């Protein structure tokens, strides 16, 4: 909490300073003094955490690199279905009675958790205080802060949420909140979640070439019990991520009623 | 048959949601067409193959076949040169439900006899 406060205070001071919001000179000097005092302290705190420095990253399990889900070869195990509350079960039933295609047909990214289960690789990067997951599909980026900060008290609701991580032995535990309800749980557009969705992912190397991410999703409004699943990814040392511009030649579309279409014109 | 099974497995997964559902295609049907490649669009989010296929009226129909993306195929032995205008090829598709001349690409036999599949698994290293 202290780190969180100091971080925000530090950023606030810098923002105010840079934008000239602080007009009174005395306050400006006070702000500068606080920056000088606060910055080394918060940096020191973050650097003591695993992955807080480049030297510390060297000691962590090496999950960096390019990975692809082993779909069709046990990538998902077990294939457990979510258990919905009555309200969200009714939403799923209505969808099953009148299926709709996904906004992904219009190149809208799936958000979490769907972005972690695409038929395209992900790349994991480690820098001090942060783990970055780049998803090739839709060219999405997830920033996982491992510098000790908490979640914002009132996060904006986004496709991939706000993620913080910490290490439990050799497992990276990632906690994410703050999701828009524009997205689904991933199987189809009938599996919905609320803005209370909370995702905990446990990144663990089964062996140097196999990454397992065990995901537990809870949502007091949508799920009767947490939905868990484990996705297995294979390391591809000789791959690089490729560009994915969905709008380049997208001939699929879905209209406002969820009806899909395709443009076959040459 | 092995290819179809692999495809069926793929479709049961969340990954089948990549970009769009396969609702438009009749995945229970397999149609084979033989003709001349007019254009092979090596683009995201899908490759599109346009192929001129002789019809029973003495003319040709241009079929449009949606395939997996360059990103996916480039890691499974395909390149932007795998299909070129003028190539005589046979393509197996799951056709569109609405009867339009199109479908989703399953596999192809090239002029030189090579068999190319859309959903090779596991993947391999991309062409350099």
Tab-separated table of C-alpha atoms in Angstrom:
chain	number	residue	atom	x	y	z
A	1	UNK	CA	0.000	0.000	0.000
A	2	UNK	CA	2.858	2.341	0.844
A	3	UNK	CA	4.523	1.556	-2.453
A	4	UNK	CA	1.252	2.104	-4.237
A	5	UNK	CA	0.762	5.480	-2.575
A	6	UNK	CA	4.322	6.585	-3.201
A	7	UNK	CA	4.135	5.510	-6.805
A	8	UNK	CA	0.963	7.469	-7.447
A	9	UNK	CA	2.258	10.455	-5.537
A	10	UNK	CA	5.467	10.400	-7.492
A	11	UNK	CA	3.647	10.227	-10.819
A	12	UNK	CA	1.236	12.943	-9.753
A	13	UNK	CA	4.081	15.262	-8.804
A	14	UNK	CA	5.840	14.673	-12.089
A	15	UNK	CA	2.684	15.172	-14.103
A	16	UNK	CA	1.859	18.368	-12.319
A	17	UNK	CA	5.391	19.602	-12.711
A	18	UNK	CA	5.580	18.815	-16.422
A	19	UNK	CA	2.184	20.283	-17.239
A	20	UNK	CA	2.801	23.408	-15.239
A	21	UNK	CA	-0.200	22.728	-13.082
A	22	UNK	CA	1.808	23.694	-10.038
A	23	UNK	CA	2.085	27.418	-10.493
A	24	UNK	CA	3.199	28.587	-7.092
A	25	UNK	CA	6.940	28.496	-6.912
A	26	UNK	CA	7.042	27.442	-3.271
A	27	UNK	CA	4.810	24.466	-3.988
A	28	UNK	CA	6.975	23.624	-6.978
A	29	UNK	CA	10.096	23.541	-4.844
A	30	UNK	CA	8.292	21.405	-2.288
A	31	UNK	CA	7.203	19.051	-5.070
A	32	UNK	CA	10.758	18.731	-6.376
A	33	UNK	CA	12.024	18.017	-2.888
A	34	UNK	CA	9.401	15.289	-2.512
A	35	UNK	CA	10.319	13.747	-5.876
A	36	UNK	CA	13.945	13.679	-4.820
A	37	UNK	CA	12.945	11.996	-1.583
A	38	UNK	CA	10.248	9.657	-2.875
A	39	UNK	CA	11.760	8.312	-6.098
A	40	UNK	CA	14.803	6.534	-4.629
A	41	UNK	CA	12.680	5.066	-1.845
A	42	UNK	CA	10.020	3.543	-4.102
A	43	UNK	CA	12.658	2.374	-6.579
A	44	UNK	CA	14.542	0.699	-3.735
A	45	UNK	CA	11.401	-1.097	-2.605
A	46	UNK	CA	10.602	-2.410	-6.087
A	47	UNK	CA	14.175	-3.499	-6.745
A	48	UNK	CA	14.174	-5.808	-3.732
A	49	UNK	CA	11.339	-7.865	-5.243
A	50	UNK	CA	12.042	-10.889	-7.515
A	51	UNK	CA	12.502	-9.527	-11.032
A	52	UNK	CA	13.036	-6.032	-9.695
A	53	UNK	CA	16.441	-5.669	-11.361
A	54	UNK	CA	18.102	-7.190	-14.440
A	55	UNK	CA	20.388	-9.167	-12.104
A	56	UNK	CA	17.384	-10.496	-10.219
A	57	UNK	CA	15.607	-11.483	-13.464
A	58	UNK	CA	18.551	-13.808	-14.211
A	59	UNK	CA	17.627	-15.882	-11.160
A	60	UNK	CA	13.976	-16.388	-12.205
A	61	UNK	CA	12.678	-19.354	-14.242
A	62	UNK	CA	13.252	-18.405	-17.882
A	63	UNK	CA	9.780	-17.975	-19.326
A	64	UNK	CA	10.948	-15.345	-21.796
A	65	UNK	CA	10.528	-16.088	-25.488
A	66	UNK	CA	7.930	-17.223	-27.992
A	67	UNK	CA	5.281	-19.794	-27.060
A	68	UNK	CA	2.302	-21.305	-28.855
A	69	UNK	CA	-0.638	-23.101	-27.345
A	70	UNK	CA	-0.477	-26.817	-28.095
A	71	UNK	CA	-4.038	-26.869	-29.426
A	72	UNK	CA	-5.257	-30.202	-30.692
A	73	UNK	CA	-2.568	-31.851	-28.571
A	74	UNK	CA	-3.915	-31.432	-25.101
A	75	UNK	CA	-3.522	-27.663	-24.994
A	76	UNK	CA	-6.579	-27.432	-22.779
A	77	UNK	CA	-6.981	-29.776	-19.828
A	78	UNK	CA	-9.484	-30.426	-18.501
A	79	UNK	CA	-12.097	-28.966	-20.855
A	80	UNK	CA	-14.288	-27.853	-17.999
A	81	UNK	CA	-17.250	-25.615	-18.784
A	82	UNK	CA	-18.068	-22.545	-16.662
A	83	UNK	CA	-20.819	-22.911	-14.083
A	84	UNK	CA	-23.048	-19.854	-14.386
A	85	UNK	CA	-25.408	-18.136	-11.972
A	86	UNK	CA	-29.085	-18.361	-13.050
A	87	UNK	CA	-28.986	-14.890	-14.625
A	88	UNK	CA	-25.917	-15.657	-16.753
A	89	UNK	CA	-27.105	-19.189	-17.524
A	90	UNK	CA	-30.213	-17.553	-19.018
A	91	UNK	CA	-27.976	-15.318	-21.143
A	92	UNK	CA	-26.158	-18.402	-22.426
A	93	UNK	CA	-29.465	-20.184	-23.136
A	94	UNK	CA	-30.736	-17.191	-25.121
A	95	UNK	CA	-27.504	-17.226	-27.123
A	96	UNK	CA	-27.790	-20.944	-27.825
A	97	UNK	CA	-31.355	-20.436	-29.067
A	98	UNK	CA	-30.228	-17.625	-31.382
A	99	UNK	CA	-26.445	-17.769	-31.904
A	100	UNK	CA	-24.567	-14.625	-32.809
A	101	UNK	CA	-21.142	-14.269	-34.295
A	102	UNK	CA	-18.382	-12.508	-32.381
A	103	UNK	CA	-17.326	-8.871	-32.893
A	104	UNK	CA	-13.939	-10.451	-33.612
A	105	UNK	CA	-15.297	-10.882	-37.157
A	106	UNK	CA	-15.072	-7.072	-37.275
A	107	UNK	CA	-11.506	-7.245	-35.894
A	108	UNK	CA	-12.409	-6.385	-32.286
A	109	UNK	CA	-9.899	-8.197	-30.018
A	110	UNK	CA	-11.272	-10.853	-27.639
A	111	UNK	CA	-9.828	-9.391	-24.415
A	112	UNK	CA	-9.087	-11.591	-21.403
A	113	UNK	CA	-9.205	-14.523	-21.026
A	114	UNK	CA	-9.727	-15.267	-24.744
A	115	UNK	CA	-6.542	-13.539	-25.893
A	116	UNK	CA	-4.467	-16.214	-24.092
A	117	UNK	CA	-6.099	-19.033	-26.106
A	118	UNK	CA	-5.619	-17.963	-29.713
A	119	UNK	CA	-4.060	-20.095	-32.478
A	120	UNK	CA	-1.134	-17.664	-32.608
A	121	UNK	CA	1.975	-17.424	-30.462
A	122	UNK	CA	2.591	-15.184	-27.493
A	123	UNK	CA	5.923	-13.638	-26.507
A	124	UNK	CA	6.894	-13.087	-22.879
A	125	UNK	CA	9.399	-10.369	-21.961
A	126	UNK	CA	10.994	-9.629	-18.601
A	127	UNK	CA	12.147	-6.144	-17.638
A	128	UNK	CA	12.742	-4.891	-14.075
A	129	UNK	CA	9.415	-4.630	-12.295
A	130	UNK	CA	7.338	-5.802	-15.246
A	131	UNK	CA	6.472	-8.886	-17.252
A	132	UNK	CA	5.042	-8.160	-20.703
A	133	UNK	CA	2.930	-10.608	-22.685
A	134	UNK	CA	2.587	-9.819	-26.378
A	135	UNK	CA	-0.135	-11.740	-28.179
A	136	UNK	CA	0.392	-11.977	-31.928
A	137	UNK	CA	-3.361	-12.302	-32.480
A	138	UNK	CA	-4.746	-8.778	-32.853
A	139	UNK	CA	-1.276	-7.519	-31.756
A	140	UNK	CA	-2.311	-7.217	-28.120
A	141	UNK	CA	-0.074	-6.295	-25.168
A	142	UNK	CA	-0.551	-7.167	-21.494
A	143	UNK	CA	1.563	-5.343	-18.902
A	144	UNK	CA	1.964	-7.301	-15.674
A	145	UNK	CA	3.448	-5.078	-12.960
A	146	UNK	CA	5.709	-6.983	-10.586
A	147	UNK	CA	7.008	-3.913	-8.746
A	148	UNK	CA	4.775	-4.350	-5.724
A	149	UNK	CA	2.038	-1.934	-6.695
A	150	UNK	CA	-1.612	-2.828	-6.154
A	151	UNK	CA	-4.598	-2.479	-8.438
A	152	UNK	CA	-6.148	0.978	-8.825
A	153	UNK	CA	-9.022	1.493	-6.377
A	154	UNK	CA	-11.438	2.198	-9.215
A	155	UNK	CA	-9.866	0.863	-12.418
A	156	UNK	CA	-11.085	1.821	-15.851
A	157	UNK	CA	-12.671	-1.211	-17.501
A	158	UNK	CA	-10.541	-2.541	-20.344
A	159	UNK	CA	-10.297	-5.588	-22.620
A	160	UNK	CA	-7.209	-7.032	-20.935
A	161	UNK	CA	-7.719	-5.580	-17.456
A	162	UNK	CA	-5.142	-4.349	-14.944
A	163	UNK	CA	-2.558	-6.975	-14.019
A	164	UNK	CA	-0.133	-7.243	-11.113
A	165	UNK	CA	2.178	-10.174	-10.497
A	166	UNK	CA	4.315	-11.708	-7.793
A	167	UNK	CA	6.444	-14.837	-7.444
A	168	UNK	CA	5.541	-17.828	-5.297
A	169	UNK	CA	8.656	-20.002	-5.516
A	170	UNK	CA	9.051	-20.706	-9.230
A	171	UNK	CA	5.503	-19.698	-10.173
A	172	UNK	CA	4.521	-16.249	-11.438
A	173	UNK	CA	1.083	-15.450	-10.010
A	174	UNK	CA	-0.792	-12.830	-12.016
A	175	UNK	CA	-3.873	-11.127	-10.612
A	176	UNK	CA	-6.107	-9.162	-12.991
A	177	UNK	CA	-9.210	-7.012	-12.514
A	178	UNK	CA	-10.986	-4.189	-14.318
A	179	UNK	CA	-12.568	-5.838	-17.353
A	180	UNK	CA	-15.050	-4.358	-19.783
A	181	UNK	CA	-18.242	-6.388	-20.213
A	182	UNK	CA	-17.949	-5.998	-24.004
A	183	UNK	CA	-16.059	-9.297	-24.085
A	184	UNK	CA	-17.026	-12.913	-23.398
A	185	UNK	CA	-15.291	-15.724	-21.523
A	186	UNK	CA	-14.064	-16.925	-24.912
A	187	UNK	CA	-15.984	-19.993	-26.085
A	188	UNK	CA	-18.724	-17.969	-27.771
A	189	UNK	CA	-20.555	-14.709	-27.239
A	190	UNK	CA	-23.073	-16.380	-24.912
A	191	UNK	CA	-20.550	-16.971	-22.133
A	192	UNK	CA	-20.597	-13.559	-20.491
A	193	UNK	CA	-18.978	-12.087	-17.389
A	194	UNK	CA	-19.580	-9.018	-15.254
A	195	UNK	CA	-17.233	-6.134	-14.441
A	196	UNK	CA	-16.473	-8.019	-11.193
A	197	UNK	CA	-14.548	-10.710	-13.087
A	198	UNK	CA	-11.265	-11.490	-11.339
A	199	UNK	CA	-8.608	-13.659	-12.983
A	200	UNK	CA	-5.656	-15.368	-11.310
A	201	UNK	CA	-3.117	-16.992	-13.627
A	202	UNK	CA	-0.271	-19.165	-12.411
A	203	UNK	CA	2.618	-19.266	-14.920
A	204	UNK	CA	4.816	-22.309	-14.361
A	205	UNK	CA	7.506	-24.048	-16.426
A	206	UNK	CA	6.713	-27.746	-16.565
A	207	UNK	CA	10.081	-28.127	-18.278
A	208	UNK	CA	12.285	-25.614	-20.158
A	209	UNK	CA	10.212	-26.102	-23.336
A	210	UNK	CA	6.739	-26.338	-21.784
A	211	UNK	CA	4.855	-23.506	-20.122
A	212	UNK	CA	1.639	-24.147	-18.237
A	213	UNK	CA	-0.716	-21.365	-17.268
A	214	UNK	CA	-3.361	-22.440	-14.758
A	215	UNK	CA	-6.160	-19.902	-14.809
A	216	UNK	CA	-8.880	-19.450	-12.193
A	217	UNK	CA	-11.686	-17.019	-12.956
A	218	UNK	CA	-14.172	-15.879	-10.351
A	219	UNK	CA	-17.077	-13.536	-10.818
A	220	UNK	CA	-19.648	-13.194	-8.022
A	221	UNK	CA	-22.332	-12.039	-10.467
A	222	UNK	CA	-21.769	-14.410	-13.400
A	223	UNK	CA	-20.171	-17.589	-12.061
A	224	UNK	CA	-21.670	-19.993	-9.529
A	225	UNK	CA	-18.152	-21.251	-8.806
A	226	UNK	CA	-14.694	-20.332	-10.091
A	227	UNK	CA	-13.929	-21.501	-13.620
A	228	UNK	CA	-10.507	-23.085	-13.868
A	229	UNK	CA	-8.474	-24.365	-16.754
A	230	UNK	CA	-4.850	-24.954	-17.670
A	231	UNK	CA	-3.397	-24.068	-21.050
A	232	UNK	CA	-0.131	-25.670	-22.176
A	233	UNK	CA	2.228	-23.792	-24.464
A	234	UNK	CA	5.237	-25.147	-26.369
A	235	UNK	CA	8.413	-23.068	-26.664
A	236	UNK	CA	9.406	-22.106	-30.209
A	237	UNK	CA	12.961	-20.779	-29.947
A	238	UNK	CA	13.277	-20.364	-33.721
A	239	UNK	CA	10.118	-18.259	-34.127
A	240	UNK	CA	9.585	-14.531	-34.052
A	241	UNK	CA	6.218	-12.849	-33.737
A	242	UNK	CA	4.729	-11.687	-37.022
A	243	UNK	CA	2.608	-8.658	-37.825
A	244	UNK	CA	-1.168	-9.169	-37.551
A	245	UNK	CA	-3.181	-6.305	-38.979
A	246	UNK	CA	-6.708	-7.647	-38.819
A	247	UNK	CA	-8.092	-4.768	-40.877
A	248	UNK	CA	-5.730	-5.480	-43.802
A	249	UNK	CA	-8.049	-7.765	-45.785
A	250	UNK	CA	-10.928	-8.570	-43.483
A	251	UNK	CA	-13.702	-9.995	-45.622
A	252	UNK	CA	-15.743	-11.248	-42.667
A	253	UNK	CA	-18.255	-9.125	-40.834
A	254	UNK	CA	-20.981	-9.369	-38.249
A	255	UNK	CA	-23.913	-6.948	-38.169
A	256	UNK	CA	-25.594	-5.387	-35.127
A	257	UNK	CA	-27.866	-8.452	-34.796
A	258	UNK	CA	-24.881	-10.800	-34.708
A	259	UNK	CA	-25.478	-12.098	-38.244
A	260	UNK	CA	-22.208	-13.081	-39.951
A	261	UNK	CA	-21.316	-12.358	-43.553
A	262	UNK	CA	-18.444	-12.688	-45.979
A	263	UNK	CA	-17.273	-10.561	-48.912
A	264	UNK	CA	-16.237	-12.811	-51.810
A	265	UNK	CA	-15.561	-10.070	-54.385
A	266	UNK	CA	-12.158	-10.163	-56.022
B	1	UNK	CA	-9.315	-38.346	-42.798
B	2	UNK	CA	-6.529	-37.465	-40.402
B	3	UNK	CA	-6.660	-33.885	-41.615
B	4	UNK	CA	-10.409	-33.635	-41.161
B	5	UNK	CA	-10.090	-35.033	-37.644
B	6	UNK	CA	-7.410	-32.491	-36.781
B	7	UNK	CA	-9.684	-29.787	-38.097
B	8	UNK	CA	-12.594	-31.095	-36.056
B	9	UNK	CA	-10.458	-31.057	-32.922
B	10	UNK	CA	-9.388	-27.507	-33.660
B	11	UNK	CA	-12.969	-26.420	-34.094
B	12	UNK	CA	-13.988	-27.684	-30.689
B	13	UNK	CA	-11.546	-25.309	-29.053
B	14	UNK	CA	-11.795	-21.722	-28.102
B	15	UNK	CA	-9.157	-21.091	-30.730
B	16	UNK	CA	-11.803	-21.700	-33.357
B	17	UNK	CA	-13.120	-18.337	-32.184
B	18	UNK	CA	-10.006	-16.747	-33.621
B	19	UNK	CA	-11.315	-13.874	-35.660
B	20	UNK	CA	-14.753	-15.362	-36.350
B	21	UNK	CA	-16.899	-18.436	-35.969
B	22	UNK	CA	-17.177	-20.997	-38.725
B	23	UNK	CA	-20.957	-20.629	-38.628
B	24	UNK	CA	-21.118	-19.594	-42.297
B	25	UNK	CA	-19.452	-22.782	-43.503
B	26	UNK	CA	-21.019	-26.223	-43.653
B	27	UNK	CA	-18.370	-28.145	-41.780
B	28	UNK	CA	-20.210	-31.426	-42.388
B	29	UNK	CA	-19.624	-31.159	-46.149
B	30	UNK	CA	-16.478	-31.450	-48.213
B	31	UNK	CA	-16.325	-30.056	-51.748
B	32	UNK	CA	-13.402	-30.555	-54.107
B	33	UNK	CA	-12.778	-28.084	-56.913
B	34	UNK	CA	-10.114	-28.110	-59.640
B	35	UNK	CA	-9.123	-25.027	-61.588
B	36	UNK	CA	-6.597	-22.299	-62.244
B	37	UNK	CA	-5.382	-19.923	-59.540
B	38	UNK	CA	-6.428	-16.347	-60.308
B	39	UNK	CA	-5.042	-14.710	-57.146
B	40	UNK	CA	-3.605	-15.781	-53.809
B	41	UNK	CA	-3.943	-13.009	-51.207
B	42	UNK	CA	-1.321	-13.613	-48.492
B	43	UNK	CA	-2.986	-11.287	-45.985
B	44	UNK	CA	-4.401	-11.084	-42.483
B	45	UNK	CA	-6.691	-12.025	-40.932
B	46	UNK	CA	-7.137	-14.667	-43.647
B	47	UNK	CA	-5.534	-15.723	-46.864
B	48	UNK	CA	-7.948	-15.629	-49.782
B	49	UNK	CA	-7.551	-17.858	-52.805
B	50	UNK	CA	-9.437	-16.974	-55.966
B	51	UNK	CA	-9.633	-19.884	-58.371
B	52	UNK	CA	-11.298	-20.105	-61.794
B	53	UNK	CA	-13.206	-23.384	-62.054
B	54	UNK	CA	-14.782	-24.570	-65.337
B	55	UNK	CA	-18.583	-24.808	-65.106
B	56	UNK	CA	-21.015	-26.949	-67.086
B	57	UNK	CA	-21.965	-24.010	-69.324
B	58	UNK	CA	-18.552	-23.873	-70.993
B	59	UNK	CA	-17.405	-20.888	-68.909
B	60	UNK	CA	-15.618	-20.492	-65.588
B	61	UNK	CA	-16.802	-19.565	-62.109
B	62	UNK	CA	-14.444	-17.752	-59.760
B	63	UNK	CA	-14.512	-19.340	-56.314
B	64	UNK	CA	-13.259	-17.441	-53.236
B	65	UNK	CA	-11.686	-19.644	-50.575
B	66	UNK	CA	-10.931	-18.323	-47.109
B	67	UNK	CA	-7.842	-19.818	-45.517
B	68	UNK	CA	-5.828	-19.499	-42.337
B	69	UNK	CA	-3.584	-16.443	-41.977
B	70	UNK	CA	-0.018	-15.999	-43.262
B	71	UNK	CA	1.085	-16.050	-39.606
B	72	UNK	CA	-0.436	-19.493	-39.040
B	73	UNK	CA	0.452	-20.978	-42.435
B	74	UNK	CA	3.970	-19.524	-42.514
B	75	UNK	CA	4.773	-21.790	-39.567
B	76	UNK	CA	3.336	-24.809	-41.372
B	77	UNK	CA	5.272	-24.971	-44.624
B	78	UNK	CA	3.361	-22.409	-46.661
B	79	UNK	CA	4.773	-19.253	-48.264
B	80	UNK	CA	3.238	-16.478	-50.324
B	81	UNK	CA	4.458	-18.414	-53.386
B	82	UNK	CA	2.730	-21.714	-52.526
B	83	UNK	CA	-0.119	-20.758	-54.869
B	84	UNK	CA	0.570	-18.491	-57.854
B	85	UNK	CA	-1.673	-17.179	-60.663
B	86	UNK	CA	-1.862	-19.728	-63.478
B	87	UNK	CA	-1.196	-22.742	-61.223
B	88	UNK	CA	-3.494	-25.715	-61.862
B	89	UNK	CA	-4.578	-26.993	-58.434
B	90	UNK	CA	-7.228	-29.051	-56.706
B	91	UNK	CA	-8.614	-27.585	-53.483
B	92	UNK	CA	-10.755	-29.282	-50.869
B	93	UNK	CA	-13.075	-26.958	-48.961
B	94	UNK	CA	-15.965	-26.890	-46.516
B	95	UNK	CA	-18.474	-24.907	-48.620
B	96	UNK	CA	-20.503	-21.855	-47.643
B	97	UNK	CA	-23.960	-22.785	-46.362
B	98	UNK	CA	-25.680	-20.153	-48.514
B	99	UNK	CA	-24.609	-21.737	-51.806
B	100	UNK	CA	-22.279	-18.928	-52.906
B	101	UNK	CA	-19.117	-20.101	-54.644
B	102	UNK	CA	-16.830	-20.032	-51.662
B	103	UNK	CA	-15.746	-21.928	-48.586
B	104	UNK	CA	-13.060	-22.470	-46.036
B	105	UNK	CA	-9.779	-24.010	-47.208
B	106	UNK	CA	-8.961	-27.511	-45.912
B	107	UNK	CA	-6.175	-28.758	-48.203
B	108	UNK	CA	-4.803	-28.586	-51.747
B	109	UNK	CA	-2.984	-30.727	-54.262
B	110	UNK	CA	-0.525	-28.567	-56.183
B	111	UNK	CA	0.443	-28.950	-59.854
B	112	UNK	CA	3.663	-30.727	-58.826
B	113	UNK	CA	1.681	-33.224	-56.753
B	114	UNK	CA	2.535	-31.787	-53.349
B	115	UNK	CA	-0.218	-32.018	-50.728
B	116	UNK	CA	-0.630	-28.862	-48.643
B	117	UNK	CA	-2.861	-28.843	-45.573
B	118	UNK	CA	-4.213	-25.863	-43.648
B	119	UNK	CA	-4.045	-27.259	-40.140
B	120	UNK	CA	-0.735	-29.114	-39.888
B	121	UNK	CA	-0.036	-29.891	-36.285
B	122	UNK	CA	2.392	-29.684	-34.620
B	123	UNK	CA	3.775	-26.688	-36.446
B	124	UNK	CA	7.325	-26.433	-37.740
B	125	UNK	CA	9.895	-23.696	-38.186
B	126	UNK	CA	8.839	-20.981	-40.604
B	127	UNK	CA	10.525	-20.725	-44.003
B	128	UNK	CA	13.550	-18.425	-43.882
